[in-house]
Short mmCIF file of C-alpha atoms in Angstrom, two decimals:
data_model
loop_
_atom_site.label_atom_id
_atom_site.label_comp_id
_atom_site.label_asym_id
_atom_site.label_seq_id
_atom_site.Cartn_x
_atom_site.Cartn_y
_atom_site.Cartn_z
CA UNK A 1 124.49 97.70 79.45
CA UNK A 2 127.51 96.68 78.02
CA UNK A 3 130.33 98.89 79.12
CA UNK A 4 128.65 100.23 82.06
CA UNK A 5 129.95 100.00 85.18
CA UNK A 6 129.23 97.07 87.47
CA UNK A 7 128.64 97.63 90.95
CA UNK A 8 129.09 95.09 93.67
CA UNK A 9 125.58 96.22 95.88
CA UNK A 10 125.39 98.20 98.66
CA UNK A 11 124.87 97.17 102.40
CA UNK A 12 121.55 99.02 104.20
CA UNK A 13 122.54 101.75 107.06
CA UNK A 14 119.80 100.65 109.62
CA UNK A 15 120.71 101.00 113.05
CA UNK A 16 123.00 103.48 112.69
CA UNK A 17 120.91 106.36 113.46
CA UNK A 18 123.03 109.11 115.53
CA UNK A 19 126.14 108.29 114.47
CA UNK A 20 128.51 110.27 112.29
CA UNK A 21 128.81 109.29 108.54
CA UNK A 22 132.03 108.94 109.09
CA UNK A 23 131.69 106.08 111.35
CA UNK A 24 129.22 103.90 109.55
CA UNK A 25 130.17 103.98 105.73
CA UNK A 26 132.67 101.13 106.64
CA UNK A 27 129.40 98.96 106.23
CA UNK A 28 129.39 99.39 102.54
CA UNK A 29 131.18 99.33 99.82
CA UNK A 30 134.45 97.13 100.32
CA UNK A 31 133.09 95.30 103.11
CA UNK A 32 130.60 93.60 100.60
CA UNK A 33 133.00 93.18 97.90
CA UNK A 34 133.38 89.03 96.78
CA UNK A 35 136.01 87.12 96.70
CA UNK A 36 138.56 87.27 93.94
CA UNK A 37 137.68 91.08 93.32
CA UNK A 38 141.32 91.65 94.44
CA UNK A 39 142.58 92.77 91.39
CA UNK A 40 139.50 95.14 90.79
CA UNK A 41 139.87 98.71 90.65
CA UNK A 42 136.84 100.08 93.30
CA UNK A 43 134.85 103.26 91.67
CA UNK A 44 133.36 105.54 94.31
CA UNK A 45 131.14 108.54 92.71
CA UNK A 46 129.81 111.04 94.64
CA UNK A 47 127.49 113.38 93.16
CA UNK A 48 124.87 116.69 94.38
CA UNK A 49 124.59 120.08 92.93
CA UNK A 50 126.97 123.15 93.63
CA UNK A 51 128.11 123.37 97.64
CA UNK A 52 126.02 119.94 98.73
CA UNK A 53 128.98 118.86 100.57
CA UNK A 54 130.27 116.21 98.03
CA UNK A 55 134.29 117.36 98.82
CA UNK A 56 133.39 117.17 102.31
CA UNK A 57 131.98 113.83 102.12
CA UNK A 58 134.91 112.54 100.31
CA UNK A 59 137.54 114.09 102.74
CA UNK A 60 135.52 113.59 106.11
CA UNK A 61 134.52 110.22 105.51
CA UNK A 62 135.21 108.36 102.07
CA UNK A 63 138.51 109.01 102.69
CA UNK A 64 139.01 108.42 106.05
CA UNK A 65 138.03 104.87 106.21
CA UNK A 66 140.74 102.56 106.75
CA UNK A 67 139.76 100.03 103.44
CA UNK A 68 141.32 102.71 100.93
CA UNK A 69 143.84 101.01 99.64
CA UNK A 70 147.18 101.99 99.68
CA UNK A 71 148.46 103.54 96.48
CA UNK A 72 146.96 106.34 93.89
CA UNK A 73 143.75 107.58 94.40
CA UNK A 74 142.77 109.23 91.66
CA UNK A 75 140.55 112.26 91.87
CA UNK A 76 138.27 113.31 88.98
CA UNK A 77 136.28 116.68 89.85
CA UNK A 78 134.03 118.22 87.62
CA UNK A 79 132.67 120.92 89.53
CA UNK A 80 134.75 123.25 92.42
CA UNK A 81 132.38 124.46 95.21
CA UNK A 82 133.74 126.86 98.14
CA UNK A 83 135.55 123.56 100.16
CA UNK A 84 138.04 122.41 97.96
CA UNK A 85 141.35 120.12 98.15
CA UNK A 86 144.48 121.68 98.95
CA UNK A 87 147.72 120.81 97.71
CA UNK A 88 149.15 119.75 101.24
CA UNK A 89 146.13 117.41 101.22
CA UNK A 90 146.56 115.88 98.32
CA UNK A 91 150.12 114.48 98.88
CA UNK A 92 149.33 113.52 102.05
CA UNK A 93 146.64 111.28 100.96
CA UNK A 94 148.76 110.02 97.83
CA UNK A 95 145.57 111.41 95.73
CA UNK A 96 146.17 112.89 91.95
CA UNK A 97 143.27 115.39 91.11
CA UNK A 98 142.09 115.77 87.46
CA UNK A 99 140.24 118.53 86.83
CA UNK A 100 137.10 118.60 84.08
CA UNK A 101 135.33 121.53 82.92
CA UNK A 102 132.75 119.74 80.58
CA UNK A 103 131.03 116.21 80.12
CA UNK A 104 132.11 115.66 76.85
CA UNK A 105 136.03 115.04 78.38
CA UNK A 106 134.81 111.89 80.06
CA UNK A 107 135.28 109.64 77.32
CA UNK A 108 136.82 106.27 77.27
CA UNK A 109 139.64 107.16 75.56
CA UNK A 110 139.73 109.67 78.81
CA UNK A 111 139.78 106.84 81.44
CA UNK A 112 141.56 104.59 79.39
CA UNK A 113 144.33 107.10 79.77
CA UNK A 114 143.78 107.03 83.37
CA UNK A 115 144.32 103.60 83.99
CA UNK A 116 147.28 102.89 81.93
CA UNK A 117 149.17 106.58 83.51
CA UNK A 118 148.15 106.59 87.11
CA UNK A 119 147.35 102.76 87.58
CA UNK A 120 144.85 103.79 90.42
CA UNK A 121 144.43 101.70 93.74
CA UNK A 122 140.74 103.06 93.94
CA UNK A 123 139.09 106.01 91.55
CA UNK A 124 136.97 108.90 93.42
CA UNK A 125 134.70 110.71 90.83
CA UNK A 126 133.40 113.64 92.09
CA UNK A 127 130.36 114.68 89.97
CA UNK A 128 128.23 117.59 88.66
CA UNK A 129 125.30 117.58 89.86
CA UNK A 130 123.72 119.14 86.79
CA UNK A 131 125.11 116.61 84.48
CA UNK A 132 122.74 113.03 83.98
CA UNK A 133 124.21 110.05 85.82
CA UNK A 134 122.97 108.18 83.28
CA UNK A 135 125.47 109.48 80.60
CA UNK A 136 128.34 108.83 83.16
CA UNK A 137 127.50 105.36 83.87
CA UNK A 138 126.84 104.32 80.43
CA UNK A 139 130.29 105.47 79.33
CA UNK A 140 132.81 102.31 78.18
CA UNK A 141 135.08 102.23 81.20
CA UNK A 142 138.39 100.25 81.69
CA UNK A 143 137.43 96.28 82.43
CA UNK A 144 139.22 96.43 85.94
CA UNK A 145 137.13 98.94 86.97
CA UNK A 146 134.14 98.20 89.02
CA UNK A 147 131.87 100.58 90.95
CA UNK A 148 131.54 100.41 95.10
CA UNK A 149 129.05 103.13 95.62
CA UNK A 150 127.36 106.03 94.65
CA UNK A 151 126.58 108.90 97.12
CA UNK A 152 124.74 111.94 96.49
CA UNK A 153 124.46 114.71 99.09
CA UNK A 154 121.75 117.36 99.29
CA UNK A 155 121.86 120.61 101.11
CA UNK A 156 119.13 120.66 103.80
CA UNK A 157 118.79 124.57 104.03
CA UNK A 158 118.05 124.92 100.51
CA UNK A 159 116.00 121.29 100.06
CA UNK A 160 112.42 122.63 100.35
CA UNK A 161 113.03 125.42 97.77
CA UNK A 162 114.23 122.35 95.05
CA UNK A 163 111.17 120.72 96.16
CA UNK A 164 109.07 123.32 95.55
CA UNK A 165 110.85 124.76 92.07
CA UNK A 166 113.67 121.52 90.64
CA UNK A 167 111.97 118.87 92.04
CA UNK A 168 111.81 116.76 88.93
CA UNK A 169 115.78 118.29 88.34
CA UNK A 170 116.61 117.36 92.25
CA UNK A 171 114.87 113.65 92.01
CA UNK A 172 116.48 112.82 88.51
CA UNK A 173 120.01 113.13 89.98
CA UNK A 174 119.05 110.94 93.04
CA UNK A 175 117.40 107.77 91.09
CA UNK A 176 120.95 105.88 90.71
CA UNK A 177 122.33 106.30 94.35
CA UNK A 178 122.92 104.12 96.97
CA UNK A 179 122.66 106.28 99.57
CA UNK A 180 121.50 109.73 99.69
CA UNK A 181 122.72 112.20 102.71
CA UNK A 182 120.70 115.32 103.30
CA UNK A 183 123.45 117.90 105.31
CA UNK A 184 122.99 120.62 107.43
CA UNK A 185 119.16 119.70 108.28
CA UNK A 186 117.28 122.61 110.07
CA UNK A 187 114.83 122.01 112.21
CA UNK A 188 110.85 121.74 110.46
CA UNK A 189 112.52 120.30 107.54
CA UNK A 190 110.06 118.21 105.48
CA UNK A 191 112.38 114.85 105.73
CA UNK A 192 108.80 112.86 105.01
CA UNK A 193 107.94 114.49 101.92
CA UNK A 194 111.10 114.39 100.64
CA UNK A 195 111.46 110.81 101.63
CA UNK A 196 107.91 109.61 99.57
CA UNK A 197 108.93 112.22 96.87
CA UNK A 198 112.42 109.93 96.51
CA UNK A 199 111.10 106.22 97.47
CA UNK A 200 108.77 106.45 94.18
CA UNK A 201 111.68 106.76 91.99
CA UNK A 202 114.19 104.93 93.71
CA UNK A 203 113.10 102.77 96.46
CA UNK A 204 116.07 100.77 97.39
CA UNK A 205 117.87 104.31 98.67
CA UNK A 206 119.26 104.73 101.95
CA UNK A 207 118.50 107.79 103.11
CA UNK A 208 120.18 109.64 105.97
CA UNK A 209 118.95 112.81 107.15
CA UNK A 210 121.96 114.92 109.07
CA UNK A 211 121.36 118.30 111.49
CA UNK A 212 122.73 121.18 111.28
CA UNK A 213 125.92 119.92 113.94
CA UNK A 214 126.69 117.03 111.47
CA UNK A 215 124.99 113.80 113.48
CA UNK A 216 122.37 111.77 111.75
CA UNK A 217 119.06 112.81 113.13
CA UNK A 218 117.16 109.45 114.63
CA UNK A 219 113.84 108.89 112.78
CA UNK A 220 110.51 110.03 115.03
CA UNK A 221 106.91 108.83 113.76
CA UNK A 222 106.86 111.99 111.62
CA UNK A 223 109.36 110.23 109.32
CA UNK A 224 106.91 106.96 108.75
CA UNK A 225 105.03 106.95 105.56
CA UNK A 226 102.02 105.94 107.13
CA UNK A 227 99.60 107.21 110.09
CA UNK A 228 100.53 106.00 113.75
CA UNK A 229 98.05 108.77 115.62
CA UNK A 230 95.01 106.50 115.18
CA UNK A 231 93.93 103.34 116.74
CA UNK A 232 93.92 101.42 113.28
CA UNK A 233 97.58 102.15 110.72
CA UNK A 234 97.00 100.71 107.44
CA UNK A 235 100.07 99.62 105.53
CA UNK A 236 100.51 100.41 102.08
CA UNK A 237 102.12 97.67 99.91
CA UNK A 238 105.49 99.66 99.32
CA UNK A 239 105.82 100.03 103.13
CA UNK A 240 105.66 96.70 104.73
CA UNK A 241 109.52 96.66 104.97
CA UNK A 242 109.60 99.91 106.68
CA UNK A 243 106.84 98.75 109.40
CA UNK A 244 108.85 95.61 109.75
CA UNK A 245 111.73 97.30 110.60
CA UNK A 246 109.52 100.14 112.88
CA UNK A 247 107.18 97.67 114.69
CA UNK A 248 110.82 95.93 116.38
CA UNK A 249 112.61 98.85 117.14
CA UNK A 250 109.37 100.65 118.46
CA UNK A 251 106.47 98.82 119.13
CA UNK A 252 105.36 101.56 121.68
CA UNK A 253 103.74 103.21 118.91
CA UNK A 254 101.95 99.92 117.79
CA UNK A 255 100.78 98.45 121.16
CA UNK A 256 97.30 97.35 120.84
CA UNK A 257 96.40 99.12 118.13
CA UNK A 258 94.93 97.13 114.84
CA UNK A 259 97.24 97.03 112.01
CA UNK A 260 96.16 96.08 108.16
CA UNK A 261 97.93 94.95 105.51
CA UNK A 262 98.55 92.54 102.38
CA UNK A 263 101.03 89.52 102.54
CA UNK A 264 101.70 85.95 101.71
CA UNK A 265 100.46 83.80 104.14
CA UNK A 266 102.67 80.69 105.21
CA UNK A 267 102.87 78.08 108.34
CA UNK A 268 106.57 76.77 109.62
CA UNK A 269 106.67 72.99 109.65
CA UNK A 270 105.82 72.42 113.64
CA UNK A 271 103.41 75.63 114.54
CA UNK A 272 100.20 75.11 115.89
CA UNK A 273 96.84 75.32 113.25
CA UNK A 274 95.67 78.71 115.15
CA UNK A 275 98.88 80.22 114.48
CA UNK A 276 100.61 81.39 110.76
CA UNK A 277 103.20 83.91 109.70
CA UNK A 278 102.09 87.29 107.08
CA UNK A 279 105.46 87.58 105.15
CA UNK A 280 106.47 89.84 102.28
CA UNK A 281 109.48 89.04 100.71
CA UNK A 282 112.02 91.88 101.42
CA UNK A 283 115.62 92.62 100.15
CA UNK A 284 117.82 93.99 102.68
CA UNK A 285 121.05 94.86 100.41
CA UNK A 286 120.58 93.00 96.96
CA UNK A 287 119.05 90.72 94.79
CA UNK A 288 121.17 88.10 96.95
CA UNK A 289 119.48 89.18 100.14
CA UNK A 290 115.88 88.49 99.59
CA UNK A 291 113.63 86.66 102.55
CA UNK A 292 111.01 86.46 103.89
CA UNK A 293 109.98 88.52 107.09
CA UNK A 294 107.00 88.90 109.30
CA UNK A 295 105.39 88.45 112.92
CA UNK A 296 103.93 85.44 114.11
CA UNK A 297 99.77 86.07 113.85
CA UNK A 298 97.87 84.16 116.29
CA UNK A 299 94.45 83.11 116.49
CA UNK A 300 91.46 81.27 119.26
CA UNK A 301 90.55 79.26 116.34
CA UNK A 302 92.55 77.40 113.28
CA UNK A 303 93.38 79.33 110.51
CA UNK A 304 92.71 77.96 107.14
CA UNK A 305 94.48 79.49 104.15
CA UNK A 306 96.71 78.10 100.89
CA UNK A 307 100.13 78.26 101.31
CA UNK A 308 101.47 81.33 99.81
CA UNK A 309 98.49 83.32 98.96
CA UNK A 310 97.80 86.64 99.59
CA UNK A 311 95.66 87.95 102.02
CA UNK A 312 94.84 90.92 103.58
CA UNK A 313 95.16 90.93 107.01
CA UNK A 314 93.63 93.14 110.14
CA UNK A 315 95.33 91.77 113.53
CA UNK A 316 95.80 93.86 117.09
CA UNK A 317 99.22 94.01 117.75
CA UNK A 318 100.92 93.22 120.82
CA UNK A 319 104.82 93.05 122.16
CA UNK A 320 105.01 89.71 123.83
CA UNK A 321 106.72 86.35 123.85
CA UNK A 322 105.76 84.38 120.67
CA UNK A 323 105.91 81.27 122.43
CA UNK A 324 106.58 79.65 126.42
CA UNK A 325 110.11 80.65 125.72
CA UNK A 326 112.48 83.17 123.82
CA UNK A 327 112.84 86.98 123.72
CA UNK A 328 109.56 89.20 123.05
CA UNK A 329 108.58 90.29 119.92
CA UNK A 330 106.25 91.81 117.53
CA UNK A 331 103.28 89.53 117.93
CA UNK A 332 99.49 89.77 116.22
CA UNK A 333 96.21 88.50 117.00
CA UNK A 334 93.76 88.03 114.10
CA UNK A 335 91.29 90.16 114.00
CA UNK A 336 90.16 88.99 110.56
CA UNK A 337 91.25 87.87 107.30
CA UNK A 338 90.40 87.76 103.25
CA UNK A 339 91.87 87.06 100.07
CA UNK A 340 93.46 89.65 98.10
CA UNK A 341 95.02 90.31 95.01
CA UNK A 342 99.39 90.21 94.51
CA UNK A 343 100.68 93.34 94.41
CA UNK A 344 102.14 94.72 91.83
CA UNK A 345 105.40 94.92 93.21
CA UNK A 346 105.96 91.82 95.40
CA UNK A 347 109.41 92.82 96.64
CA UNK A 348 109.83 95.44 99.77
CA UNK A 349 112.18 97.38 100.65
CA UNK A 350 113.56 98.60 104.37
CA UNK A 351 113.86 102.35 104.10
#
């Protein structure tokens, strides 16, 4: 929408589990900026309702990294929570800190203002989390401006009662983020429900669940959005990307068990007729990062099929070299095969 604020996409936080946030957000945000985006003015909002740990997030790890640019940060909070910025802080870090009360002072003559007194090196909005993104990002900003990321942060020890009595409130403030951290986890928290509750609003999210001592809790089969327990896992549509992803880093809880699914069937120039390749096509960051991905499917027999249709597919999976040579891998044995219809959403998504 014209005015809005542009944002340069996001880089995906796979293979990071167990670290600290504070060691992995270099991935995003400047990292992916393009060329000639020099003289841009990078936009960071962070954004979670009352004591979510958005001020921590922004002084334990946004600005820690070493990509802030030298130079004014300016600070816009609209909401004070019990951890809050002191003055010793603030000059140390170069940072001027606006204070707003209510929505209606974000205006453009209110930025405009910003840019032509403070000339900011980067901007750091921190958000209410009771206010509508929406309304923030539609506002007419300055044209240097251009946003890098937007975090949201959600309190683990009080997630299940939003669940249970804001959910519609709690999801509605997560549908524009990038990446979504859930704090101060205990243990029995729901992180699957609140992951399917989130992916069918806003599936591109990375989300990062953290325990209660601040370290990003590594994903267990609990997590998946499908059923591993049983000698046959069916794959919905929607979650081909995550078994992708799943099926590499732990094939233990694959091996030899038959797998179904629906995906675009294709052949590489050179492989034999009794082998072929299930894909979806899957974006990793944005728009600019779709391919496709699968595991080689092998067969005793040739496999017929038209290139690029979709088929559902049953195969036994195994963890095994693909061919005489190379590293093993994810590979399946056809079990059996049929047409079936394109899904509604053809694109996948990792998390």
């Amino acid at each position: 929408r014209q005015g809005r604020l542009h944002g340069a996409g996001m880089r995906n936080w796979n293979g990071f589990e167990g670290r600290r946030i504070i060691e992995i957000i270099p991935y995003l945000s400047l990292n992916n900026r393009n060329e000639g985006d020099c003289m841009k003015t990078p936009v960071f909002i962070c954004t979670g309702f009352l004591d979510s740990g958005k001020t921590t997030l922004v002084k334990d790890t946004l600005m820690e990294q070493e990509w802030i640019a030298p130079g004014i940060t300016l600070l816009i909070l609209c909401e004070e929570g019990e951890v809050g910025y002191p003055k010793e802080y603030l000059e140390s870090r170069e940072m001027v800190l606006l204070k707003i009360d209510e929505f209606d002072q974000l205006s453009p003559s209110f930025f405009k203002n910003c840019e032509k007194n403070y000339h900011p090196a980067q901007v750091v909005i921190e958000y209410n989390g009771m206010w509508k993104l929406e309304d923030l990002l539609c506002i007419r900003y300055p044209k240097s401006w251009e946003l890098q990321g937007i975090y949201s942060t959600v309190n683990g020890t009080t997630l299940d009662m939003y669940l249970k009595n804001m959910k519609n409130v709690l999801i509605e403030q997560l549908t524009e983020s990038e990446l979504i951290v859930v704090n101060r986890c205990p243990k029995g928290i729901d992180r699957s429900g609140f992951r399917r509750a989130l992916k069918v609003q806003n599936p591109m999210a990375q989300l990062i669940f953290e325990g209660l001592d601040g370290r990003i809790i590594q994903p267990t089969k609990e997590d998946l959005p499908y059923d591993v327990k049983g000698e046959k896992i069916q794959i919905a549509s929607a979650d081909f990307g995550i078994w992708y992803v799943d099926a590499y880093d732990h094939p233990e809880l694959y091996l030899h068990k038959e797998v179904e699914f629906v995906a675009q069937a294709f052949r590489p120039k050179g492989m034999e007729e009794n082998m072929f390749v299930p894909v979806r096509k899957i974006m990793t960051c944005c728009a600019d990062d779709l391919k496709f991905y699968g595991y080689p499917c092998k067969s005793d027999r040739p496999i017929g099929f038209k290139k690029g249709a979709w088929v559902k597919v049953r195969a036994r999976f195994e963890y095994e070299q693909a061919v005489s040579f190379g590293n093993k891998q994810p590979v399946l044995y056809l079990l059996g095969m049929e047409t079936a219809a394109k899904p509604e959403e053809d694109v996948v998504y990792l998390m």
